[in-house]
GROMACS .gro file of C-alpha atoms in nm:
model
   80
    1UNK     CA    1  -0.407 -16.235   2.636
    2UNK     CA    2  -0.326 -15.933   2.835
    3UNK     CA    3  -0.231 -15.637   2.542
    4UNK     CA    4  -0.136 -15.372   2.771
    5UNK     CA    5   0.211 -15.197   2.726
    6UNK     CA    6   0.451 -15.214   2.955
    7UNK     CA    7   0.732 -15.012   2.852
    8UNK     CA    8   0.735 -14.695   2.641
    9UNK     CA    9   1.009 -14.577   2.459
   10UNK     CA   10   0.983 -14.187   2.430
   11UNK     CA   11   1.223 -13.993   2.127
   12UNK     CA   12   1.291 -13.639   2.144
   13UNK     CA   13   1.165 -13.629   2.482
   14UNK     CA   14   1.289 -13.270   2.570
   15UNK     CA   15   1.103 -13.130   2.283
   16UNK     CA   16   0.765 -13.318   2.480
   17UNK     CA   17   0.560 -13.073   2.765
   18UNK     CA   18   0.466 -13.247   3.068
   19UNK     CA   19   0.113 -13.204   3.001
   20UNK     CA   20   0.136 -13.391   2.602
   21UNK     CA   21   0.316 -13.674   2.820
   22UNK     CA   22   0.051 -13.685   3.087
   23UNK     CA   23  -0.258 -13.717   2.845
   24UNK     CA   24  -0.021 -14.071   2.678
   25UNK     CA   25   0.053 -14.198   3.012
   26UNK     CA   26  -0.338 -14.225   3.147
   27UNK     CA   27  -0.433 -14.383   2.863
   28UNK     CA   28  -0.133 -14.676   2.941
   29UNK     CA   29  -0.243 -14.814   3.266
   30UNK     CA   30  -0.077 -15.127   3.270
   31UNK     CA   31   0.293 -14.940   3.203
   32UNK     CA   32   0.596 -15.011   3.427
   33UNK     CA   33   0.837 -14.825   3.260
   34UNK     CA   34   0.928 -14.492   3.040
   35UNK     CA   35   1.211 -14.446   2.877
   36UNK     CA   36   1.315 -14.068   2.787
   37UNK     CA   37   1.534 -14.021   2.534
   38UNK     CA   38   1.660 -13.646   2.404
   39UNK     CA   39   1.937 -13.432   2.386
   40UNK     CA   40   1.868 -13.171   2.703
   41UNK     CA   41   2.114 -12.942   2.489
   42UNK     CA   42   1.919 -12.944   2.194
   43UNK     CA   43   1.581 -12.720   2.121
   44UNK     CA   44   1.352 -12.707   2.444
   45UNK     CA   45   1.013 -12.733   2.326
   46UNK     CA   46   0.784 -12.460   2.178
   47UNK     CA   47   0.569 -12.282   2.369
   48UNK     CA   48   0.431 -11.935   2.238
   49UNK     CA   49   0.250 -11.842   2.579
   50UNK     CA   50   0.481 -11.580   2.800
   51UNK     CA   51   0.229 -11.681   3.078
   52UNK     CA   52   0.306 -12.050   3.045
   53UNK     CA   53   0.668 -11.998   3.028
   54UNK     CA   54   0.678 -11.776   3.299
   55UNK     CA   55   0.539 -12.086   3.523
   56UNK     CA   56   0.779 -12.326   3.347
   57UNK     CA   57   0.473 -12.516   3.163
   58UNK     CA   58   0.768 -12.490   2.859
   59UNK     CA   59   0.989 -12.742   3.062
   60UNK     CA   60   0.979 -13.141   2.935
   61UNK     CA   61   0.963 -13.432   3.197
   62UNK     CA   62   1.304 -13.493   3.084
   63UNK     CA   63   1.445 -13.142   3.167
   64UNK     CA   64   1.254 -13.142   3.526
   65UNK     CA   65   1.380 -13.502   3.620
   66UNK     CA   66   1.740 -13.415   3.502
   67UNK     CA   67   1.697 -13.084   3.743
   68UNK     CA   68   1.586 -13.277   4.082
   69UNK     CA   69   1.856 -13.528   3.994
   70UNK     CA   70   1.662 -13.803   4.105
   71UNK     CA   71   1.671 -13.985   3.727
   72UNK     CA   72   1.924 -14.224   3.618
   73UNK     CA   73   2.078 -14.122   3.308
   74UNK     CA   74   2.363 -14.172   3.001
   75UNK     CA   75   2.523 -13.922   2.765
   76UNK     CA   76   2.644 -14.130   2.411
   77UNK     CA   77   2.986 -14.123   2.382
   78UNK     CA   78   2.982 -14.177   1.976
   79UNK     CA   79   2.705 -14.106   1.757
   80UNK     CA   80   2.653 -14.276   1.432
   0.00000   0.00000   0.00000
């Protein structure tokens, strides 16, 4: 029986560095899709480095995919 995921479901993704989602993602090699899910209005994440956020490591996925608008996305219209 083949156990490997295929899809991951990511919450909160904006609070989530590229790097954090880079060490999950080589340890999933069998995955075919990601889905990001955040608020890009909300808290960016925390980074304490001025070094790091001078290079933009304090960006998510989710915020840099949004920016090269190559990333299909949806807004909720109600939330319960």
């Amino acid at each position: 029986q083949d156990n490997r995921l295929r899809t991951c479901i990511l919450d909160e993704a904006c609070l989530t560095i590229e790097a954090q989602l880079a060490i999950t993602l080589s340890q999933c090699p069998g995955l075919q899709r990601m889905v990001l899910v955040g608020d890009p209005k909300q808290l960016p994440p925390h980074m304490k480095s001025r070094l790091a956020r001078h290079v933009y490591y304090d960006r998510s996925l989710f915020q840099r995919l949004l920016d090269c608008g190559h990333f299909r996305h949806g807004m909720l219209q109600e939330q319960y």
